[in-house]
Short mmCIF file of N, CA and C in Angstrom, two decimals:
data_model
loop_
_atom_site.label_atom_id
_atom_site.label_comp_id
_atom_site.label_asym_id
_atom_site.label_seq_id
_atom_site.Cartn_x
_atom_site.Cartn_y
_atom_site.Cartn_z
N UNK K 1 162.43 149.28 158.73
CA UNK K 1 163.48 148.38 158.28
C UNK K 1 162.93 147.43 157.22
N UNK K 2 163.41 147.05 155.89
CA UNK K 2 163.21 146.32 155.04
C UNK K 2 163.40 145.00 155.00
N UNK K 3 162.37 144.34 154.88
CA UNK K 3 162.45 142.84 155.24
C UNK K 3 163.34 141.80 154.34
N UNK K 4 164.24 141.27 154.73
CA UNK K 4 165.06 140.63 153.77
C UNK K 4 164.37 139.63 152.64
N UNK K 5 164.79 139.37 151.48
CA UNK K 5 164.46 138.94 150.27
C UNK K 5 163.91 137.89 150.77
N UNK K 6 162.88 136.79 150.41
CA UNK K 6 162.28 135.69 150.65
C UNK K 6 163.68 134.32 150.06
N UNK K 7 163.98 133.34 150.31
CA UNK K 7 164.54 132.49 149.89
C UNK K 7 164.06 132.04 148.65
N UNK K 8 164.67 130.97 147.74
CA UNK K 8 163.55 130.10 146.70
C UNK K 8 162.82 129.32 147.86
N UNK K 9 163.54 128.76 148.78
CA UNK K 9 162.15 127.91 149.22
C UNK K 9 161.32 127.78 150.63
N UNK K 10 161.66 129.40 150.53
CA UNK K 10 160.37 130.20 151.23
C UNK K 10 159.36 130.79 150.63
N UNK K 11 159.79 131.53 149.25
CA UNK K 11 159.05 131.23 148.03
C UNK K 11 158.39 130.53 147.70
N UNK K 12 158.92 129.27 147.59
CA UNK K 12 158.15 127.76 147.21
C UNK K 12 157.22 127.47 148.34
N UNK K 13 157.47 127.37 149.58
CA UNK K 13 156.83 127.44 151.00
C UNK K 13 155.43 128.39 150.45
N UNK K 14 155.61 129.39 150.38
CA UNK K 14 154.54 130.49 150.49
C UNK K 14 153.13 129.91 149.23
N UNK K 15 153.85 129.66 148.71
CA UNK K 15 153.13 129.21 147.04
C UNK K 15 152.74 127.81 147.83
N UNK K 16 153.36 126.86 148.03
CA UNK K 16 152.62 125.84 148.13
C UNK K 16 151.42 125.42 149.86
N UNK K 17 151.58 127.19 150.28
CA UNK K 17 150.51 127.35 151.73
C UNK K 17 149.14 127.74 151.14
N UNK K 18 149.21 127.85 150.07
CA UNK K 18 148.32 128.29 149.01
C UNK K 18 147.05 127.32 148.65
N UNK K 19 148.15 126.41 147.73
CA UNK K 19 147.53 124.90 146.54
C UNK K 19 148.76 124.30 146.60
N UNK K 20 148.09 122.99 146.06
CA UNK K 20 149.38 122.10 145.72
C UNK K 20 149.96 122.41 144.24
N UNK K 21 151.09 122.63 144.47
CA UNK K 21 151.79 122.79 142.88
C UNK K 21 152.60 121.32 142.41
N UNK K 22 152.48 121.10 141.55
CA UNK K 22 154.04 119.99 141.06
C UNK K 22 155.21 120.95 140.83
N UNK K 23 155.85 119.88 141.26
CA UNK K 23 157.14 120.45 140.80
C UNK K 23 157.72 121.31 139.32
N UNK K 24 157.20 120.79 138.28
CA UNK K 24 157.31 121.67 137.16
C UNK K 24 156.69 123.35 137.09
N UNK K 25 155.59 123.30 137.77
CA UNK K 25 155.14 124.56 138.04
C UNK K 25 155.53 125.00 138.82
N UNK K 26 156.26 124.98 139.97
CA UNK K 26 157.06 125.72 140.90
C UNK K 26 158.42 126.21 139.96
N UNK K 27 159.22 125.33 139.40
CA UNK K 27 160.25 125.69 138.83
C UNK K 27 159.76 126.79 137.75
N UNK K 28 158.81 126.47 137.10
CA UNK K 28 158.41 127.65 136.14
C UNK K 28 157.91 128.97 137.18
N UNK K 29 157.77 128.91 138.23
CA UNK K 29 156.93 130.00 139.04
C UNK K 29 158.27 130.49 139.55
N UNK K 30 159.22 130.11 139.62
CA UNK K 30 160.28 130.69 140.83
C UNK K 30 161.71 130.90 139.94
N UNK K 31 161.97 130.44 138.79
CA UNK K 31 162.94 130.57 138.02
C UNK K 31 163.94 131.77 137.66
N UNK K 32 162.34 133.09 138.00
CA UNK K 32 163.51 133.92 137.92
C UNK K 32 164.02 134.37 138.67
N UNK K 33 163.89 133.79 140.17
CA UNK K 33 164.80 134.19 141.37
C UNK K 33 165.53 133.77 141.46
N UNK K 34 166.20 132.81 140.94
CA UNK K 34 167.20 131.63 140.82
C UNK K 34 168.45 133.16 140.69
N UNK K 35 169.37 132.68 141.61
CA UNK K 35 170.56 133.74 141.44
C UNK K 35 171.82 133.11 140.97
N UNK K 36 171.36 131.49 141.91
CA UNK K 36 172.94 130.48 141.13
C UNK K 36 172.31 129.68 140.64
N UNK K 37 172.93 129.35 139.62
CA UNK K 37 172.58 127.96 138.36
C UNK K 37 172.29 126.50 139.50
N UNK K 38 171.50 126.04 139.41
CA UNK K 38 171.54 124.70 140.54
C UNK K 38 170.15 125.00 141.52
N UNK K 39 170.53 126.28 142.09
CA UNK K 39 170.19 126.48 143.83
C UNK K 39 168.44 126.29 143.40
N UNK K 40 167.89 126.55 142.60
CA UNK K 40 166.34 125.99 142.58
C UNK K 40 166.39 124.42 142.94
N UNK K 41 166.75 124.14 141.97
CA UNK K 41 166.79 122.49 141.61
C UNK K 41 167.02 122.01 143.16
N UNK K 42 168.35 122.44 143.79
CA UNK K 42 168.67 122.25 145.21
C UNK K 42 167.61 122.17 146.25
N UNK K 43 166.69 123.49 146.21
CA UNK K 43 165.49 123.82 147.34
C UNK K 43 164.21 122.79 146.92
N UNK K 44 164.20 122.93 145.44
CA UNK K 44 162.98 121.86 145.13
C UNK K 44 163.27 120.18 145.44
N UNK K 45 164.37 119.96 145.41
CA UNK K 45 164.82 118.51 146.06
C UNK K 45 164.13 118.62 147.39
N UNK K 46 164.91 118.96 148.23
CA UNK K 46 165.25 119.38 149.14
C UNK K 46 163.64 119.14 150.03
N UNK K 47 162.57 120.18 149.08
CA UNK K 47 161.18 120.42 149.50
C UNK K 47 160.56 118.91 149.06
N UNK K 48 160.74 118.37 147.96
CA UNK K 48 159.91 116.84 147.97
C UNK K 48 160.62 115.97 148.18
N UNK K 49 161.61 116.11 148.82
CA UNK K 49 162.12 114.78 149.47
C UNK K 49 161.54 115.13 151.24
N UNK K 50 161.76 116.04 151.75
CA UNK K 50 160.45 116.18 152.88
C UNK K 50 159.03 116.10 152.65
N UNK K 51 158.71 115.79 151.74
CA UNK K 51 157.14 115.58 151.29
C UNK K 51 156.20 117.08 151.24
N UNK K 52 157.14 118.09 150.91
CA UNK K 52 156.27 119.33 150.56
C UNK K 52 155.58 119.29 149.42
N UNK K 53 156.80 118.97 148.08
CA UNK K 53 156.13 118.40 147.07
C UNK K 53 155.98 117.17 146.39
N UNK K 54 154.08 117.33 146.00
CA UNK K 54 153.90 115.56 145.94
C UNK K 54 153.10 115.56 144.69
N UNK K 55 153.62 114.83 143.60
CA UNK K 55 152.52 114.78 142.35
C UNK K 55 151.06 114.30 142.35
N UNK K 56 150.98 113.10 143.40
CA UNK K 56 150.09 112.74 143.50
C UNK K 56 148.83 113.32 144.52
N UNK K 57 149.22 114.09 145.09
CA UNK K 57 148.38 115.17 146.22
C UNK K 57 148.16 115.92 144.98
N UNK K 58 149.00 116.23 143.91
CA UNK K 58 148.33 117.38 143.26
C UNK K 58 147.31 117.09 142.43
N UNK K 59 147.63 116.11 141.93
CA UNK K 59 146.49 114.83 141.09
C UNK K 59 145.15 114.64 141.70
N UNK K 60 145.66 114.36 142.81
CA UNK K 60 144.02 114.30 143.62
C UNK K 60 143.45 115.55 143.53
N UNK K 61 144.22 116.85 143.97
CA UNK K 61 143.49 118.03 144.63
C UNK K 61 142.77 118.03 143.00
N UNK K 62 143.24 118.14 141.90
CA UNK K 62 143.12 118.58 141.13
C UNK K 62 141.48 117.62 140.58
N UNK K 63 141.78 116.67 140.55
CA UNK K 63 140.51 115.70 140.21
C UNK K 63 139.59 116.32 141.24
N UNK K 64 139.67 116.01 142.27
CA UNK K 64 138.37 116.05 143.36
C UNK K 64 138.12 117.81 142.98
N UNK K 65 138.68 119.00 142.75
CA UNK K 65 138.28 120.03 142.48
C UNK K 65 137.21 120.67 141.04
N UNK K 66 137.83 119.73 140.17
CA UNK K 66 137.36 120.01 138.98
C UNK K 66 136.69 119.34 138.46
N UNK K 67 136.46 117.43 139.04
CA UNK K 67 135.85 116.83 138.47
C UNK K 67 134.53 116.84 138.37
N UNK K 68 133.73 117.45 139.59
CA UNK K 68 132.26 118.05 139.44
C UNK K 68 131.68 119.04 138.32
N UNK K 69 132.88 119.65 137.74
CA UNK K 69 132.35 120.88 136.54
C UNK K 69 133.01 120.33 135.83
N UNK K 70 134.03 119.37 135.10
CA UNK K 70 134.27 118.99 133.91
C UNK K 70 134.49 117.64 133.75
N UNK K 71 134.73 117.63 132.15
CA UNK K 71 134.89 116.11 131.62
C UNK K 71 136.39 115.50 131.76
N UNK K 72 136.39 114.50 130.82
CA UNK K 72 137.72 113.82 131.41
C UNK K 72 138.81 114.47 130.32
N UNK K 73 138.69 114.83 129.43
CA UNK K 73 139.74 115.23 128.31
C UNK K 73 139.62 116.98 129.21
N UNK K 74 139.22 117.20 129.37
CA UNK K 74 139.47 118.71 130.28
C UNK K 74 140.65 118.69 131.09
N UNK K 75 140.40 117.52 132.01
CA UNK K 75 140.60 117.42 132.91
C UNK K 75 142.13 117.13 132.92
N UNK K 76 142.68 115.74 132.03
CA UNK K 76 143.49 115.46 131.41
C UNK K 76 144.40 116.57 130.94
N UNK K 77 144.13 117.33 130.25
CA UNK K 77 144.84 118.58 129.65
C UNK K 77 145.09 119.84 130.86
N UNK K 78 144.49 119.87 131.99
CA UNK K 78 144.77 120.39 132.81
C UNK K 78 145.82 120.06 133.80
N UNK K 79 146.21 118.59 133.62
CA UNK K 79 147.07 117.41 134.41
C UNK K 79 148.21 117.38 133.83
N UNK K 80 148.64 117.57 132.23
CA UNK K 80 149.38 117.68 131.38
C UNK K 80 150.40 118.96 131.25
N UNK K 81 149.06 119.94 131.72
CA UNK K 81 149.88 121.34 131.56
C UNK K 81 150.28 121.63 133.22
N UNK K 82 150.11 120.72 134.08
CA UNK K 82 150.92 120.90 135.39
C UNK K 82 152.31 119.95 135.22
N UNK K 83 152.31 119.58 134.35
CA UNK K 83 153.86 118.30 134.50
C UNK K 83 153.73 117.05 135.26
N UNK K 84 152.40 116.54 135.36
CA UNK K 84 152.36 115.71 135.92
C UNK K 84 153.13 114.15 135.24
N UNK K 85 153.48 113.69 135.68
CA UNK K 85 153.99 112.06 135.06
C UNK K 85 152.69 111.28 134.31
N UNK K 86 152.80 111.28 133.19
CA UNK K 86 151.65 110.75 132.13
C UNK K 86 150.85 109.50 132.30
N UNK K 87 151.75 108.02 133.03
CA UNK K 87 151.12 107.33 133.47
C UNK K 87 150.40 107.91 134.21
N UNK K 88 150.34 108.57 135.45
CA UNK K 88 150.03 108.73 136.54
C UNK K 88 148.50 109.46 135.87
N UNK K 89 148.59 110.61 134.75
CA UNK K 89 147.50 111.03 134.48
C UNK K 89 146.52 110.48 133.98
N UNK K 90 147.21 109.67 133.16
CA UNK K 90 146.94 108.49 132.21
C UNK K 90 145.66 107.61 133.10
N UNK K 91 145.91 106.99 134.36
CA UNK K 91 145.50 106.28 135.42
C UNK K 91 144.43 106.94 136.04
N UNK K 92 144.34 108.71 136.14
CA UNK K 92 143.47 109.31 136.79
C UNK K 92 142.19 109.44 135.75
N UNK K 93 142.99 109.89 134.69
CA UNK K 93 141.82 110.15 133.58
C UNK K 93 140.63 108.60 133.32
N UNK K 94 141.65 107.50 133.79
CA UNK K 94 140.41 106.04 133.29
C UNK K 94 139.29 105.86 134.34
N UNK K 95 140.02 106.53 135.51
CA UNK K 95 139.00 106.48 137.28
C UNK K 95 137.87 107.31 136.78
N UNK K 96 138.48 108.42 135.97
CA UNK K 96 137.15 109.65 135.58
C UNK K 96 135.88 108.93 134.75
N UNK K 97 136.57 108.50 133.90
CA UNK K 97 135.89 108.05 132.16
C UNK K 97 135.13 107.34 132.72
N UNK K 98 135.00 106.40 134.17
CA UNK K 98 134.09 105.96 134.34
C UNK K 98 132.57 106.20 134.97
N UNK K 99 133.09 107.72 135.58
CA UNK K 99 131.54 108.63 136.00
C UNK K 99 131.31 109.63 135.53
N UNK K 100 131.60 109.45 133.79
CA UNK K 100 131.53 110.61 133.13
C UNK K 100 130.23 111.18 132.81
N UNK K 101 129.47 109.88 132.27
CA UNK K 101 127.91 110.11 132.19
C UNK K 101 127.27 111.25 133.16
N UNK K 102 127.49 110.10 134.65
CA UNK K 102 126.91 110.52 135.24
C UNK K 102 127.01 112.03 136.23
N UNK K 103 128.29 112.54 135.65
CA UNK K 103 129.22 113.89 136.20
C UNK K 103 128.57 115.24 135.27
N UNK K 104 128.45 114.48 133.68
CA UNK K 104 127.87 115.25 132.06
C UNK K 104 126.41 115.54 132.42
N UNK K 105 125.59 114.62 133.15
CA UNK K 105 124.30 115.06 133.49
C UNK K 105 123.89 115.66 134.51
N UNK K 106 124.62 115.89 135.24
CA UNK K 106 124.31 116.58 136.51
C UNK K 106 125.08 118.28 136.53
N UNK K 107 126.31 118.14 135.48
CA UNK K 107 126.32 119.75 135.07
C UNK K 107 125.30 120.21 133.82
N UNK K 108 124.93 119.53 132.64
CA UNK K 108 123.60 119.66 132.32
C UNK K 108 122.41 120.20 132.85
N UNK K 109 122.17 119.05 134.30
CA UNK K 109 120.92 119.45 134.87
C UNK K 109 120.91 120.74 135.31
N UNK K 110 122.36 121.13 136.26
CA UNK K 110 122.35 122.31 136.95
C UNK K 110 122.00 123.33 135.83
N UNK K 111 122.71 123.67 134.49
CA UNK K 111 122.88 124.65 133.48
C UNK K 111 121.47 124.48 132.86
N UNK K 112 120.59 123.63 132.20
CA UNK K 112 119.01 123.72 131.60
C UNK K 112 118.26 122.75 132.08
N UNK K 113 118.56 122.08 133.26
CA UNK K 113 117.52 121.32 133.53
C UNK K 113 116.27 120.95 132.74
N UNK K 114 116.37 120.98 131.43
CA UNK K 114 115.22 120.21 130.84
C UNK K 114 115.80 120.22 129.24
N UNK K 115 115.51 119.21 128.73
CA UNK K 115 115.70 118.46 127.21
C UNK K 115 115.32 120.15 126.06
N UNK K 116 116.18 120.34 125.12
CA UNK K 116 115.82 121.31 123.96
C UNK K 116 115.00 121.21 123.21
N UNK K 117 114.14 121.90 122.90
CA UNK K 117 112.71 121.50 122.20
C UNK K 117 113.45 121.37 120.42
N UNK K 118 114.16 122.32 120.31
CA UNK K 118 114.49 122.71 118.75
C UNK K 118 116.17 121.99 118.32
N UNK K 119 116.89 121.97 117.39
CA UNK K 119 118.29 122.01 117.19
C UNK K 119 118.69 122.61 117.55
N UNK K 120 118.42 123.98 117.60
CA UNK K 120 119.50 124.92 117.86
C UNK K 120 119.77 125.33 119.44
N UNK K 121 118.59 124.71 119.84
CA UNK K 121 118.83 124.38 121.49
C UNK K 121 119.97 123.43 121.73
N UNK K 122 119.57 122.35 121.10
CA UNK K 122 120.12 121.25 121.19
C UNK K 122 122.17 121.26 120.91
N UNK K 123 121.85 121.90 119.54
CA UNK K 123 123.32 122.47 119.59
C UNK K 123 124.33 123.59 120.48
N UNK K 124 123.58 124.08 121.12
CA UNK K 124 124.00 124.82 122.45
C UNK K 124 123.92 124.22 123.44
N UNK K 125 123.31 123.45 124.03
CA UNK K 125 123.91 122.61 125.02
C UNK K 125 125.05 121.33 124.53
N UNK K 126 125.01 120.86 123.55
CA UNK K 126 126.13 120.21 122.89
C UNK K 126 127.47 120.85 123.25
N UNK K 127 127.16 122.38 122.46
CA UNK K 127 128.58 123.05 122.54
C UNK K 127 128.79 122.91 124.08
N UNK K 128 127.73 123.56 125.11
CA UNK K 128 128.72 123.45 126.48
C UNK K 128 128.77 122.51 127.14
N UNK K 129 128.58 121.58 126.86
CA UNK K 129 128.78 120.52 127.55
C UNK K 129 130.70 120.03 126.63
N UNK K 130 130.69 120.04 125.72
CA UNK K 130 132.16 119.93 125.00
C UNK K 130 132.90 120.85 125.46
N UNK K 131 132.59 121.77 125.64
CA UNK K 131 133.60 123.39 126.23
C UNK K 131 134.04 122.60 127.53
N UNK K 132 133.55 121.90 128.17
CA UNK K 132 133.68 121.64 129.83
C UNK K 132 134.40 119.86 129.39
N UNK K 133 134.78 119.55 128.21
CA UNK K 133 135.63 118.70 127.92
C UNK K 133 134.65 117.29 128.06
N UNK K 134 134.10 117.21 128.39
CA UNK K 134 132.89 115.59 127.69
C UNK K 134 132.54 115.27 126.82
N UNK K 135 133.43 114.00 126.54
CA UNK K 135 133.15 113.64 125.10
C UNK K 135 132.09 113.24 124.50
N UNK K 136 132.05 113.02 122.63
CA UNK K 136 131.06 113.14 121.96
C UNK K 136 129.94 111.72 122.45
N UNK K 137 129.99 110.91 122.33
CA UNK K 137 129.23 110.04 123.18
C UNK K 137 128.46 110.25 124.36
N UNK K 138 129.34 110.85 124.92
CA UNK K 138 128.05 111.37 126.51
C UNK K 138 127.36 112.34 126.70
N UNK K 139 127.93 113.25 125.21
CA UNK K 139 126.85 114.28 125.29
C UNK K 139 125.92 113.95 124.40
N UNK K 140 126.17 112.99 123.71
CA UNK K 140 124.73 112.72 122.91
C UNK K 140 123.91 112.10 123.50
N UNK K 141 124.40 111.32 124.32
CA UNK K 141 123.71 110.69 125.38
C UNK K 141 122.67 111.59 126.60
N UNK K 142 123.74 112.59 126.87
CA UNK K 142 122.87 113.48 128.37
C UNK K 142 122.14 114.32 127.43
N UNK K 143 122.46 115.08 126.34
CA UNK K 143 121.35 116.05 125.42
C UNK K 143 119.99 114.83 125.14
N UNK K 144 119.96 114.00 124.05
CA UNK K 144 118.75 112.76 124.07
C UNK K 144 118.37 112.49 125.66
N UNK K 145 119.08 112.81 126.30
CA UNK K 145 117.95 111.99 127.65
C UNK K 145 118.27 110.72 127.83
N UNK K 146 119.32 109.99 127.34
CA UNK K 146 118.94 108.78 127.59
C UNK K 146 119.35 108.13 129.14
N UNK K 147 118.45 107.79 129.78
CA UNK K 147 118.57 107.05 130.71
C UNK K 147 118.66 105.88 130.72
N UNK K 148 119.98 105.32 130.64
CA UNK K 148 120.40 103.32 130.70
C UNK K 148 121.31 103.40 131.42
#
């Protein structure tokens, strides 16, 4: 016997037993099951007004997951492309900027644990340390070594 169609927000249920989604990414994830004009919008109410979905749970999951391997403009742009509310990212990204140094040297350490003898060393750890979104200041800082 064939199991009847999933609801949208058993759908949404299933997806968010997963990770935390925001709400913009659920609606983009479930849109095309939508059969009546409304009935998403309806189930996604519906789900964060019971506290299924929460921007700020996703904010956190999302910081505390990623903030060990990247910088704060990474991080930011990852917060942006979930729909998060801009203050709100805005607010997470300044909590970051402040252990950026010390977040930039410790994925450093893990990746070459020791200072580039040449430029062209030097410019390869530059590049990945920028790929992982840390800005130009702290990587000139964690490439030089400087300890202050």
């Amino acid at each position: 016997m064939a199991m009847p169609p999933l609801s949208l927000k058993g759908r949404a249920l299933r997806l968010l037993s997963g990770r935390e989604y925001s709400r913009a990414e659920l609606e983009k994830r479930l849109q095309s099951y939508e059969e009546e004009p409304g009935s998403l919008a309806l189930a996604l109410d519906d789900l964060q007004s019971k506290g299924f979905i929460s921007e700020q749970r996703v904010l956190e999951s999302v910081v505390h997951r990623r903030a060990s391997k990247l910088g704060a403009s990474r991080i930011r742009q990852e917060l942006h492309s979930k729909g998060l509310a801009p203050e709100a990212v805005a607010q997470a990204v300044d909590q970051l900027r402040a252990t950026e140094l010390e977040r930039a040297k410790e994925v450093w350490r893990k990746k070459f644990a020791e200072p580039a003898l040449d430029p062209a060393g030097r410019a390869k750890q530059m590049r990945f340390l920028a790929a992982r979104g840390f800005g130009g200041d702290t990587i000139r800082r964690v490439v030089a070594g400087d300890d202050d």
